[in-house]
Coordinates of C-alpha atoms and ligand atoms in Angstrom, one line a residue:
X869 CA -5.9 -6.6 0.5
X870 CA -8.1 -8.6 -1.9
X871 CA -9.6 -7.1 -4.9
X872 CA -13.2 -7.0 -5.8
X873 CA -14.6 -6.5 -9.3
X874 CA -18.1 -6.4 -10.7
X875 CA -19.4 -5.7 -14.2
X876 CA -22.8 -5.4 -15.9
X877 CA -23.0 -4.0 -19.4
X878 CA -22.9 -4.5 -23.2
X879 CA -19.4 -6.1 -23.3
X880 CA -18.1 -9.5 -22.6
X881 CA -18.2 -9.7 -18.8
X882 CA -15.6 -12.6 -18.3
X883 CA -13.1 -10.6 -20.4
X884 CA -13.7 -7.3 -18.6
X885 CA -13.5 -9.0 -15.2
X886 CA -10.3 -10.8 -16.0
X887 CA -8.7 -7.5 -17.2
X888 CA -10.0 -5.8 -14.0
X889 CA -8.6 -8.5 -11.8
X890 CA -5.2 -8.3 -13.5
X891 CA -5.2 -4.6 -12.6
X892 CA -6.2 -5.4 -9.0
X893 CA -3.7 -8.1 -8.6
X894 CA -1.4 -5.8 -6.6
X895 CA -4.0 -6.1 -3.8
X896 CA -3.4 -9.9 -3.4
X897 CA -2.3 -12.7 -5.7
X898 CA -2.8 -15.9 -3.7
X899 CA -5.8 -17.0 -5.7
X900 CA -8.6 -15.7 -7.9
X901 CA -12.1 -16.4 -9.1
X902 CA -14.6 -15.2 -11.7
X903 CA -18.4 -15.9 -11.6
X904 CA -20.8 -15.1 -14.3
X905 CA -24.5 -15.9 -15.0
X906 CA -25.1 -18.2 -17.9
X907 CA -28.6 -19.3 -18.8
X908 CA -29.8 -18.6 -15.3
X909 CA -27.0 -20.4 -13.5
X910 CA -23.8 -19.1 -11.9
X911 CA -20.6 -20.5 -13.5
X912 CA -17.4 -20.0 -11.7
X913 CA -13.7 -20.4 -12.6
X914 CA -11.2 -20.3 -9.7
X915 CA -7.6 -21.1 -9.3
X916 CA -4.6 -20.5 -6.9
X917 CA -1.6 -18.4 -7.8
X918 CA -1.3 -15.4 -10.0
X919 CA -4.0 -14.6 -12.5
X920 CA -2.7 -15.8 -15.9
X921 CA -2.3 -13.4 -18.8
X922 CA -5.0 -15.2 -20.6
X923 CA -7.5 -17.6 -19.1
X924 CA -9.7 -20.4 -20.4
X925 CA -12.9 -19.7 -18.5
X926 CA -15.6 -22.3 -17.9
X927 CA -18.1 -19.6 -19.0
X928 CA -19.2 -18.3 -22.4
X929 CA -19.5 -14.6 -23.3
X930 CA -22.1 -13.0 -21.0
X931 CA -22.8 -9.5 -19.7
X932 CA -22.8 -9.7 -15.9
X933 CA -20.4 -11.1 -13.4
X934 CA -18.1 -10.6 -10.4
X935 CA -14.5 -11.4 -9.6
X936 CA -12.1 -11.5 -6.8
X937 CA -8.3 -11.7 -6.3
X938 CA -7.4 -13.0 -2.8
X939 CA -4.8 -12.3 -0.2
X940 CA -5.4 -15.0 2.4
X941 CA -6.4 -14.1 5.9
X942 CA -8.5 -17.0 7.2
X943 CA -7.8 -20.4 5.6
X944 CA -5.0 -21.6 3.4
X945 CA -4.4 -20.8 -0.3
X946 CA -6.6 -23.4 -2.0
X947 CA -9.1 -23.5 -4.8
X948 CA -11.9 -24.2 -2.3
X949 CA -11.0 -21.2 -0.2
X950 CA -10.8 -18.9 -3.3
X951 CA -13.7 -16.5 -3.7
X952 CA -16.5 -16.1 -4.9
X953 CA -18.4 -18.6 -2.6
X954 CA -21.6 -20.2 -3.5
X955 CA -24.8 -20.3 -1.4
X956 CA -26.0 -23.8 -0.5
X957 CA -28.6 -23.7 -3.3
X958 CA -26.0 -22.2 -5.7
X959 CA -28.4 -19.3 -6.5
X960 CA -25.9 -16.6 -5.4
X961 CA -22.2 -16.2 -4.9
X962 CA -20.4 -13.8 -2.7
X963 CA -16.9 -12.4 -2.4
X964 CA -15.4 -10.3 0.4
X965 CA -12.6 -7.9 1.1
X966 CA -11.8 -7.6 4.8
X967 CA -11.9 -9.6 8.0
X968 CA -15.0 -10.7 9.8
X969 CA -13.6 -10.0 13.3
X970 CA -16.5 -11.8 15.1
X971 CA -16.1 -14.8 12.7
X972 CA -15.6 -17.4 15.5
X973 CA -18.8 -16.4 17.3
X974 CA -20.9 -16.2 14.1
X975 CA -19.6 -19.5 12.9
X976 CA -20.5 -21.2 16.2
X977 CA -23.9 -19.6 16.1
X978 CA -24.6 -20.9 12.6
X979 CA -23.2 -24.3 13.3
X980 CA -25.6 -24.6 16.2
X981 CA -28.4 -23.9 13.8
X982 CA -27.2 -26.8 11.6
X983 CA -25.2 -25.0 8.9
X984 CA -22.3 -27.0 7.6
X985 CA -19.1 -25.2 6.5
X986 CA -17.0 -26.4 3.5
X987 CA -14.2 -23.9 3.6
X988 CA -11.9 -22.3 6.2
X989 CA -12.7 -18.7 5.1
X990 CA -14.6 -16.1 7.1
X991 CA -16.5 -15.3 3.9
X992 CA -18.5 -18.5 4.2
X993 CA -19.9 -17.2 7.5
X994 CA -21.3 -14.2 5.5
X995 CA -22.8 -16.5 2.9
X996 CA -24.5 -18.7 5.5
X997 CA -25.7 -15.7 7.5
X998 CA -27.3 -14.3 4.4
X999 CA -29.0 -17.7 3.7
X1000 CA -30.2 -17.7 7.3
X1001 CA -31.6 -14.2 7.2
X1002 CA -33.3 -15.0 3.9
X1003 CA -35.6 -17.4 5.8
X1004 CA -37.2 -14.4 7.5
X1005 CA -36.9 -11.6 4.9
X1006 CA -38.7 -11.1 1.7
X1007 CA -35.7 -10.3 -0.5
X1008 CA -32.1 -11.1 -0.9
X1009 CA -31.1 -7.5 -0.5
X1010 CA -32.9 -7.3 2.8
X1011 CA -31.2 -10.5 3.9
X1012 CA -27.8 -9.2 2.9
X1013 CA -28.3 -5.9 4.8
X1014 CA -29.4 -7.8 7.9
X1015 CA -26.4 -10.2 7.7
X1016 CA -24.0 -7.4 6.9
X1017 CA -25.0 -5.4 10.0
X1018 CA -23.9 -8.4 12.2
X1019 CA -20.4 -8.3 10.9
X1020 CA -17.6 -6.7 12.9
X1021 CA -14.5 -5.3 11.2
X1022 CA -13.8 -3.5 8.0
X1023 CA -15.6 -5.5 5.4
X1024 CA -16.8 -4.9 1.9
X1025 CA -18.9 -7.6 0.1
X1026 CA -20.1 -8.2 -3.4
X1027 CA -22.9 -10.6 -4.3
X1028 CA -24.1 -12.0 -7.7
X1029 CA -27.6 -13.3 -7.7
X1030 CA -28.7 -15.7 -10.5
X1031 CA -32.5 -15.3 -9.7
X1032 CA -32.7 -11.6 -10.2
X1033 CA -29.6 -11.2 -12.3
X1034 CA -28.4 -8.4 -10.1
X1035 CA -25.2 -7.4 -8.3
X1036 CA -25.4 -6.2 -4.8
X1037 CA -22.4 -4.8 -2.8
X1038 CA -22.0 -3.1 0.6
X1039 CA -19.0 -1.1 1.7
X1040 CA -17.6 -0.7 5.2
X1041 CA -14.0 0.2 5.5
X1042 CA -12.5 -1.7 2.6
X1043 CA -12.7 0.5 -0.5
X1044 CA -15.3 0.2 -3.3
X1045 CA -16.0 2.5 -6.2
X1046 CA -18.5 2.5 -9.0
X1047 CA -17.7 3.5 -12.6
X1048 CA -20.4 4.4 -15.1
X1049 CA -20.3 4.7 -18.9
X1050 CA -23.7 4.7 -20.5
X1051 CA -25.0 1.2 -20.0
X1052 CA -21.7 -0.2 -18.7
X1053 CA -21.4 -0.3 -14.9
X1054 CA -18.2 -1.3 -13.2
X1055 CA -17.6 -1.9 -9.5
X1056 CA -14.1 -2.3 -8.0
X1057 CA -11.9 -1.9 -5.0
X1058 CA -9.9 0.6 -6.9
X1059 CA -10.8 2.7 -10.0
X1060 CA -7.5 1.7 -11.6
X1061 CA -9.3 -1.6 -12.4
X1062 CA -11.7 0.1 -14.9
X1063 CA -10.2 3.5 -15.7
X1064 CA -9.2 2.2 -19.2
X1065 CA -13.0 2.1 -20.0
X1066 CA -14.5 4.9 -18.0
X1067 CA -13.7 8.0 -16.0
X1068 CA -17.1 8.8 -14.4
X1069 CA -17.2 7.5 -10.9
X1070 CA -19.6 7.3 -8.0
X1071 CA -18.1 7.2 -4.6
X1072 CA -19.5 4.7 -2.2
X1073 CA -19.2 5.5 1.4
X1074 CA -19.2 3.3 4.4
X1075 CA -22.6 1.9 5.2
X1076 CA -23.8 2.2 1.6
X1077 CA -25.2 -0.5 -0.6
X1078 CA -25.1 -0.5 -4.4
X1079 CA -27.7 -2.4 -6.4
X1080 CA -27.0 -3.0 -10.1
X1081 CA -29.8 -4.4 -12.2
X1082 CA -30.9 -4.1 -15.9
X1083 CA -28.0 -1.7 -16.7
X1084 CA -28.9 0.7 -13.9
X1085 CA -27.5 1.3 -10.4
X1086 CA -29.1 2.5 -7.2
X1087 CA -27.4 3.6 -4.0
X1088 CA -28.9 2.8 -0.6
X1089 CA -27.9 4.0 2.8
X1090 CA -28.2 0.9 5.0
X1091 CA -28.0 2.9 8.3
X1092 CA -30.7 5.6 7.4
X1093 CA -32.6 3.0 5.4
X1094 CA -33.2 5.2 2.4
X1095 CA -32.1 5.5 -1.3
X1096 CA -29.5 8.2 -2.1
X1097 CA -29.3 10.2 -5.3
X1098 CA -25.6 10.6 -6.2
X1099 CA -24.6 11.5 -9.8
X1100 CA -21.4 10.2 -11.3
X1101 CA -18.5 12.7 -11.4
X1102 CA -15.4 12.7 -13.6
X1103 CA -12.3 11.9 -11.6
X1104 CA -8.8 12.6 -12.7
X1105 CA -7.4 9.1 -12.1
X1106 CA -3.9 7.8 -12.0
X1107 CA -2.9 6.1 -15.3
X1108 CA -1.3 2.7 -14.8
X1109 CA 2.0 2.9 -16.5
X1110 CA 2.2 -0.7 -17.5
X1111 CA 5.1 -0.2 -19.9
X1112 CA 8.3 -1.6 -18.4
X1113 CA 10.2 0.2 -21.2
X1114 CA 13.7 -1.3 -21.4
X1115 CA 13.7 -2.7 -17.9
X1116 CA 13.3 -6.3 -16.9
X1117 CA 11.2 -5.5 -13.8
X1118 CA 9.0 -2.6 -12.6
X1119 CA 11.2 -2.4 -9.5
X1120 CA 14.3 -1.4 -11.3
X1121 CA 12.3 1.0 -13.6
X1122 CA 10.8 2.6 -10.5
X1123 CA 14.2 2.9 -8.7
X1124 CA 15.7 4.7 -11.7
X1125 CA 12.7 7.0 -12.0
X1126 CA 13.5 8.6 -8.7
X1127 CA 15.8 11.2 -10.2
X1128 CA 12.6 12.7 -11.7
X1129 CA 9.9 11.7 -9.1
X1130 CA 11.6 13.5 -6.2
X1131 CA 11.1 16.7 -8.3
X1132 CA 7.5 15.9 -9.2
X1133 CA 6.7 15.4 -5.5
X1134 CA 8.0 18.9 -4.7
X1135 CA 6.6 20.9 -7.6
X1136 CA 4.4 22.8 -5.1
X1137 CA 4.9 26.6 -5.1
X1138 CA 5.4 28.6 -2.0
X1139 CA 2.0 30.1 -2.5
X1140 CA 0.4 26.6 -2.7
X1141 CA 2.2 25.5 0.5
X1142 CA 1.4 28.8 2.4
X1143 CA -1.9 27.8 4.0
X1144 CA -0.5 24.6 5.4
X1145 CA 2.7 26.2 6.5
X1146 CA 0.7 28.8 8.4
X1147 CA -1.2 26.0 10.1
X1148 CA 2.0 24.2 11.0
X1149 CA 3.5 27.3 12.4
X1150 CA 0.5 27.8 14.7
X1151 CA 0.1 24.2 15.6
X1152 CA 1.3 22.9 19.0
X1153 CA 2.5 19.4 18.0
X1154 CA 2.8 17.6 14.7
X1155 CA 2.1 13.9 14.6
X1156 CA 3.2 12.0 11.5
X1157 CA 1.7 8.5 11.0
X1158 CA 2.1 5.7 8.5
X1159 CA 2.8 2.0 8.3
X1160 CA 5.6 -0.1 6.7
X1161 CA 7.6 2.0 4.4
X1162 CA 5.2 4.9 4.8
X1163 CA 5.9 4.5 8.6
X1164 CA 9.6 5.0 8.0
X1165 CA 8.7 8.0 5.8
X1166 CA 6.6 9.3 8.8
X1167 CA 9.7 8.9 11.0
X1168 CA 12.0 10.7 8.5
X1169 CA 9.5 13.5 7.9
X1170 CA 9.1 14.0 11.7
X1171 CA 12.9 14.1 11.9
X1172 CA 13.1 16.9 9.3
X1173 CA 10.2 18.8 11.0
X1174 CA 12.2 18.7 14.3
X1175 CA 15.7 19.2 13.0
X1176 CA 15.0 21.6 10.2
X1177 CA 11.5 23.0 10.9
X1178 CA 12.1 23.4 14.6
X1179 CA 8.7 21.9 15.5
X1180 CA 7.8 19.3 18.0
X1181 CA 7.1 16.5 15.6
X1182 CA 6.3 13.0 16.8
X1183 CA 6.1 10.0 14.5
X1184 CA 3.7 7.2 15.4
X1185 CA 3.1 3.9 13.6
X1186 CA -0.5 3.8 12.4
X1187 CA -1.2 0.6 14.2
X1188 CA 0.2 1.9 17.5
X1189 CA -1.7 5.2 17.8
X1190 CA -3.9 4.0 20.7
X1191 CA -1.8 5.2 23.6
X1192 CA -1.3 8.6 21.9
X1193 CA -5.0 9.3 21.1
X1194 CA -5.9 10.9 24.4
X1195 CA -3.1 13.4 24.1
X1196 CA -3.6 14.5 20.5
X1197 CA -5.8 17.6 20.5
X1198 CA -7.4 19.9 17.9
X1199 CA -4.5 22.2 18.6
X1200 CA -2.2 19.6 16.9
X1201 CA -1.9 18.6 13.3
X1202 CA -1.6 15.0 12.0
X1203 CA 0.2 14.2 8.8
X1204 CA -0.8 10.8 7.5
X1205 CA 1.5 9.3 4.9
X1206 CA 0.3 6.6 2.5
X1207 CA 1.1 5.6 -1.0
X1208 CA -2.3 4.0 -1.6
X1209 CA -4.4 6.1 0.7
X1210 CA -6.2 2.8 1.6
X1211 CA -4.1 1.3 4.3
X1212 CA -6.6 0.0 7.0
X1213 CA -4.3 0.8 10.0
X1214 CA -3.8 4.4 8.8
X1215 CA -7.4 4.9 7.9
X1216 CA -8.6 3.7 11.2
X1217 CA -6.3 6.0 13.2
X1218 CA -7.3 8.9 10.9
X1219 CA -11.0 8.2 11.4
X1220 CA -10.7 8.3 15.2
X1221 CA -8.6 11.4 15.2
X1222 CA -10.9 13.2 12.8
X1223 CA -13.8 12.4 15.0
X1224 CA -11.9 14.1 17.9
X1225 CA -11.6 17.3 15.8
X1226 CA -8.0 16.9 14.9
X1227 CA -6.8 18.5 11.6
X1228 CA -5.6 15.8 9.2
X1229 CA -3.3 16.5 6.3
X1230 CA -2.1 13.6 4.2
X1231 CA 0.7 12.8 1.7
X1232 CA -0.7 10.3 -0.8
X1233 CA 0.1 9.0 -4.3
X1234 CA -3.4 7.7 -5.3
X1235 CA -5.8 10.3 -6.4
X1236 CA -9.4 9.8 -5.2
X1237 CA -8.3 7.4 -2.4
X1238 CA -10.2 7.1 0.9
X1239 CA -7.5 8.9 2.8
X1240 CA -7.7 11.9 0.5
X1241 CA -11.4 12.1 1.1
X1242 CA -11.0 11.9 4.9
X1243 CA -8.3 14.6 5.0
X1244 CA -8.8 18.3 5.6
X1245 CA -6.0 18.8 3.1
X1246 CA -3.7 16.6 1.1
X1247 CA -0.6 16.7 -1.0
X1248 CA 0.0 14.4 -3.9
X1249 CA 3.3 12.6 -4.2
X1250 CA 2.9 12.6 -8.0
X1251 CA 5.2 9.6 -8.4
X1252 CA 3.0 8.0 -11.1
X1253 CA 1.9 4.4 -10.6
X1254 CA 4.2 2.3 -8.5
X1255 CA 3.5 -1.2 -9.6
X1256 CA 6.2 -3.2 -7.7
X1257 CA 4.9 -4.2 -4.3
X1258 CA 8.0 -2.9 -2.6
X1259 CA 7.8 0.8 -2.4
X1260 CA 10.8 2.7 -3.7
X1261 CA 10.0 5.9 -5.6
X1262 CA 7.1 6.8 -3.5
X1263 CA 9.2 6.6 -0.3
X1264 CA 11.7 9.1 -1.7
X1265 CA 8.8 11.3 -3.0
X1266 CA 7.3 11.4 0.4
X1267 CA 10.5 12.3 2.2
X1268 CA 11.4 14.9 -0.4
X1269 CA 8.1 16.6 0.2
X1270 CA 8.6 16.4 4.0
X1271 CA 12.0 18.0 3.5
X1272 CA 10.5 20.8 1.4
X1273 CA 7.8 21.4 4.0
X1274 CA 10.4 21.6 6.8
X1275 CA 12.7 24.0 4.9
X1276 CA 9.7 26.2 4.0
X1277 CA 8.7 26.4 7.6
X1278 CA 12.0 28.2 8.3
X1279 CA 11.9 30.4 5.2
X1280 CA 14.3 28.2 3.1
X1281 CA 12.0 27.1 0.3
X1282 CA 14.4 28.2 -2.4
X1283 CA 17.3 26.4 -0.8
X1284 CA 15.3 23.2 -0.6
X1285 CA 14.4 23.4 -4.2
X1286 CA 18.1 23.9 -5.1
X1287 CA 19.1 20.9 -3.0
X1288 CA 16.4 18.7 -4.7
X1289 CA 17.7 19.7 -8.1
X1290 CA 21.3 18.9 -7.1
X1291 CA 20.5 15.5 -5.9
X1292 CA 18.3 14.8 -8.9
X1293 CA 21.2 15.7 -11.2
X1294 CA 23.6 13.6 -9.2
X1295 CA 21.3 10.6 -9.2
X1296 CA 21.5 10.7 -13.0
X1297 CA 25.3 10.0 -12.8
X1298 CA 24.8 7.5 -10.0
X1299 CA 22.5 5.3 -12.1
X1300 CA 25.4 4.1 -14.2
X1301 CA 26.5 0.7 -15.5
X1302 CA 29.4 0.9 -13.0
X1303 CA 27.1 1.3 -10.0
X1304 CA 24.7 -1.5 -11.1
X1305 CA 27.7 -3.8 -11.7
X1306 CA 29.2 -3.0 -8.3
X1307 CA 25.9 -3.7 -6.5
X1308 CA 25.3 -6.8 -8.5
X1309 CA 28.7 -8.1 -7.5
X1310 CA 28.2 -7.3 -3.8
X1311 CA 24.8 -9.0 -4.0
X1312 CA 26.5 -12.2 -5.2
X1313 CA 28.6 -12.2 -2.0
X1314 CA 25.5 -11.5 0.2
X1315 CA 23.5 -14.2 -1.4
X1316 CA 25.4 -16.8 0.6
X1317 CA 24.5 -15.2 4.0
X1318 CA 21.4 -15.3 6.0
X1319 CA 21.5 -12.6 8.7
X1320 CA 22.4 -9.0 8.1
X1321 CA 22.6 -5.8 10.2
X1322 CA 22.3 -2.3 9.0
X1323 CA 23.5 0.6 11.1
X1324 CA 22.5 4.3 10.8
X1325 CA 22.4 7.4 13.0
X1326 CA 20.7 10.8 12.9
X1327 CA 19.5 11.5 9.4
X1328 CA 20.3 7.8 8.5
X1329 CA 18.7 6.0 11.4
X1330 CA 15.3 5.5 9.7
X1331 CA 17.1 4.9 6.4
X1332 CA 18.8 1.9 8.0
X1333 CA 15.3 0.6 9.0
X1334 CA 13.7 1.2 5.6
X1335 CA 16.8 -0.2 3.8
X1336 CA 16.5 -3.4 5.8
X1337 CA 12.8 -3.6 5.2
X1338 CA 13.3 -3.2 1.5
X1339 CA 15.8 -6.1 1.3
X1340 CA 13.7 -8.4 3.5
X1341 CA 10.6 -7.9 1.4
X1342 CA 12.2 -9.0 -1.9
X1343 CA 15.1 -11.2 -0.9
X1344 CA 13.5 -13.0 2.1
X1345 CA 16.8 -12.6 3.9
X1346 CA 16.9 -11.5 7.5
X1347 CA 18.0 -7.9 7.5
X1348 CA 17.6 -5.7 10.6
X1349 CA 18.2 -1.9 10.7
X1350 CA 19.4 -0.4 13.9
X1351 CA 20.5 2.9 15.4
X1352 CA 24.3 2.6 15.5
X1353 CA 24.1 3.6 19.1
X1354 CA 22.1 0.4 19.9
X1355 CA 24.9 -1.9 18.8
X1356 CA 26.9 -2.0 22.1
X1357 CA 23.7 -2.4 24.1
X1358 CA 22.9 -5.9 22.8
X1359 CA 23.0 -6.3 19.0
X1360 CA 26.8 -6.9 19.0
X1361 CA 26.2 -10.3 20.6
X1362 CA 24.9 -11.5 17.2
X1363 CA 28.1 -10.6 15.3
X1364 CA 30.3 -13.5 14.4
X1365 CA 32.8 -14.4 11.7
X1366 CA 31.4 -13.3 8.4
X1367 CA 28.2 -11.6 9.6
X1368 CA 27.5 -8.8 7.1
X1369 CA 27.1 -5.4 8.6
X1370 CA 26.1 -2.5 6.4
X1371 CA 26.9 0.9 7.9
X1372 CA 25.5 4.2 6.5
X1373 CA 28.1 6.8 6.7
X1374 CA 27.5 10.4 5.7
X1375 CA 29.9 13.3 6.1
X1376 CA 28.0 14.7 9.0
X1377 CA 28.7 14.9 12.8
X1378 CA 27.9 11.2 13.2
X1379 CA 30.5 9.8 10.9
X1380 CA 33.0 9.1 13.6
X1381 CA 30.4 7.1 15.6
X1382 CA 29.6 5.0 12.5
X1383 CA 33.2 4.3 11.8
X1384 CA 33.9 3.3 15.4
X1385 CA 30.8 1.0 15.3
X1386 CA 32.1 -0.5 12.1
X1387 CA 35.6 -1.0 13.6
X1388 CA 34.0 -2.8 16.6
X1389 CA 32.0 -5.3 14.4
X1390 CA 35.0 -5.8 12.1
X1391 CA 37.2 -6.7 15.2
X1392 CA 34.6 -9.4 15.8
X1393 CA 34.9 -10.8 12.3
X1394 CA 32.0 -9.0 10.5
X1395 CA 32.0 -8.5 6.8
X1396 CA 31.7 -4.8 6.5
X1397 CA 30.0 -2.8 3.8
X1398 CA 29.9 1.0 3.8
X1399 CA 27.2 3.0 2.1
X1400 CA 27.4 6.8 1.8
X1401 CA 30.0 9.5 1.3
X1402 CA 33.5 8.4 0.5
X1403 CA 35.6 7.8 3.6
X1404 CA 39.3 7.7 4.3
X1405 CA 39.4 4.5 6.3
X1406 CA 40.2 0.8 5.7
X1407 CA 37.5 -0.5 7.9
X1408 CA 35.2 -1.4 5.0
X1409 CA 35.5 -4.6 3.0
X1410 CA 33.2 -3.0 0.4
X1411 CA 32.1 0.5 -0.1
X1412 CA 29.2 1.9 -2.2
X1413 CA 29.7 5.6 -2.8
X1414 CA 26.3 7.3 -3.2
X1415 CA 25.0 10.3 -5.2
X1416 CA 26.3 13.5 -3.7
X1417 CA 24.0 15.6 -1.6
X1418 CA 24.1 18.2 1.1
X1419 CA 21.4 17.7 3.6
X1420 CA 19.2 15.2 1.7
X1421 CA 21.5 12.2 2.3
X1422 CA 18.5 10.1 3.2
X1423 CA 17.6 9.9 -0.5
X1424 CA 21.1 9.1 -1.7
X1425 CA 21.6 6.5 1.0
X1426 CA 18.4 4.6 0.6
X1427 CA 18.8 4.0 -3.1
X1428 CA 21.7 1.5 -2.8
X1429 CA 19.5 -0.6 -0.4
X1430 CA 16.8 -0.7 -3.0
X1431 CA 19.4 -1.8 -5.6
X1432 CA 20.8 -4.5 -3.3
X1433 CA 17.3 -5.7 -2.7
X1434 CA 16.7 -5.9 -6.4
X1435 CA 20.0 -7.6 -7.4
X1436 CA 19.9 -10.0 -4.4
X1437 CA 16.3 -11.1 -5.2
X1438 CA 17.4 -11.5 -8.9
X1439 CA 20.3 -13.7 -7.8
X1440 CA 18.0 -15.8 -5.7
X1441 CA 15.4 -16.1 -8.5
X1442 CA 12.6 -14.5 -6.4
X1443 CA 9.5 -12.9 -7.9
X1444 CA 10.8 -9.3 -7.7
X1445 CA 7.6 -7.3 -8.5
X1446 CA 5.2 -9.6 -6.6
X1447 CA 7.1 -11.0 -3.5
X1448 CA 5.6 -13.8 -1.6
X1449 CA 2.9 -13.1 1.1
X1450 CA 2.8 -9.4 0.4
X1451 CA 0.2 -7.1 -1.2
X1452 CA 0.6 -3.6 -2.4
X1453 CA -2.3 -2.2 -0.5
X1454 CA -2.9 -3.5 3.0
X1455 CA -6.6 -2.9 3.4
X1456 CA -7.1 -5.3 6.3
X1457 CA -5.8 -5.0 9.9
Ligands
M6R2613 O1 -0.1 2.4 0.8 P1 0.7 2.7 2.0 O2 1.9 3.5 1.8 O3 -0.1 3.2 3.2 O4 1.3 1.3 2.5 C1 1.9 1.1 3.7 C2 2.7 -0.2 3.7 O5 1.9 -1.3 3.6 C3 3.7 -0.3 2.6 O6 4.6 0.8 2.7 C4 4.5 -1.6 2.7 O7 5.3 -1.6 3.8 C5 5.3 -1.8 1.4 N1 5.3 -3.2 1.1 C6 6.7 -1.3 1.4 O8 7.5 -1.7 0.4

């Protein structure tokens, strides 16, 4: 979370930084700040909330500056807590992406030395630490390195110094990338922030410092204490598709795009998949890992690998890998799933596993991301830019690829491709005015309720969980997804007159269980909504018939949840593309 941007060049820095921060806003939009150097002084403009389309900055055109868009970790969302933060003598400002995990100890140490803190943010600890180190070092860069080495956690910092006119930044964990075009130098948490200006990038690895001065950059390894010569290389970066076309929100545009994106994610030929299929055949266990929606993708992909691919596949949440680590060996294969390729929980697990010699494959949507660089091999989801914070099209792209992989493992590649085409065609019919109207009307009924339960089983169990997550994220209503089998073991105690229960029913061997579960909640007064293949029963108060599919029902069934999420949030007047408290890329733990 949080986005960092730095610029030095021939153009108007405040404008470039503002544009860059707008493109980084998906990483956090609690507050923002821009600092530039004017006549030897640092001038800063900060505010809370979203970065406005156009801003009136306190600064005049100038050619160097840094910016930050915040997702609050320590300290409330206030202008004082917004980055960048000034040093006591106002000679430098610093912004950070990450969490200083030993913040309490460092703050106590600095307070004892007499430093006074004005904010609640952990970033101020870094600023004061740099000031403190500056007392015994010759240069600001030395002081920054010394201070940085004392920080625990995944932190990346950027500093603007008015005395030397330079930008300094150090990376550890949280992403940072350099863009170079002649005398223009860009620094950002994500190349998307500057790829409208330049394509030549320089990767910055953990433990490396970048120094930008007089239109030139230098890279320094702070562990080995030496300069590194790394030339820029051209990177094929993802284009941000900022055109909403005829749609009111990115979310609905991205939902409708799924009829195409599931095919894009599975364009791999058998020949391209072959080396990885060979590895999977030889591997003992497969572990899939991810967090949030990517975590449910990991669950669903492991389900396909077991059920279709006949492999021992275990899904683990990235943030809960610890108890498994000892048992995962180089004979196993890990498949890490992530839209951004920058999720801290996933990266941390991958880093540990890689060190243990475990083969890492990943499924990612962002080219050039940290996860792609850490992986032994990776597969692109090719879903195009997903701008809405709630993931929709990337989820179905990931599970489509997992399905293709599982079918290819048992020699059914062609069959899988046929199924994907079928569902893509059927989705085209499903996305009709009639469907949208029906779901909009159901959302009007749901709007009045607070607690909701979603039931699924087998191929639809994780879809119930992902469906519930999707609706929570945008509507802020309490949705919980369960395995239908769990109902009688406790959840049913929560059912009372009018409680909405959404059951996912597919024409598979679990259908009878789902209908029985629905009858049981209906007998206790629940408002019942069926989602799935048409059923000959009167147990549902409402029924959403999904796009027809054979064994890829997970895709057909998750889409109505995405649409309920959208229409419910719209009814409630919520910010659909940028829901409260969330960020698209969770780069802190
Ligand atoms: O970039 P990743 O796929 O690794 O992100 C993982 C989760 O943070 C992400 O899926 C999150 O749950 C989204 N808000 C889901 O809509």
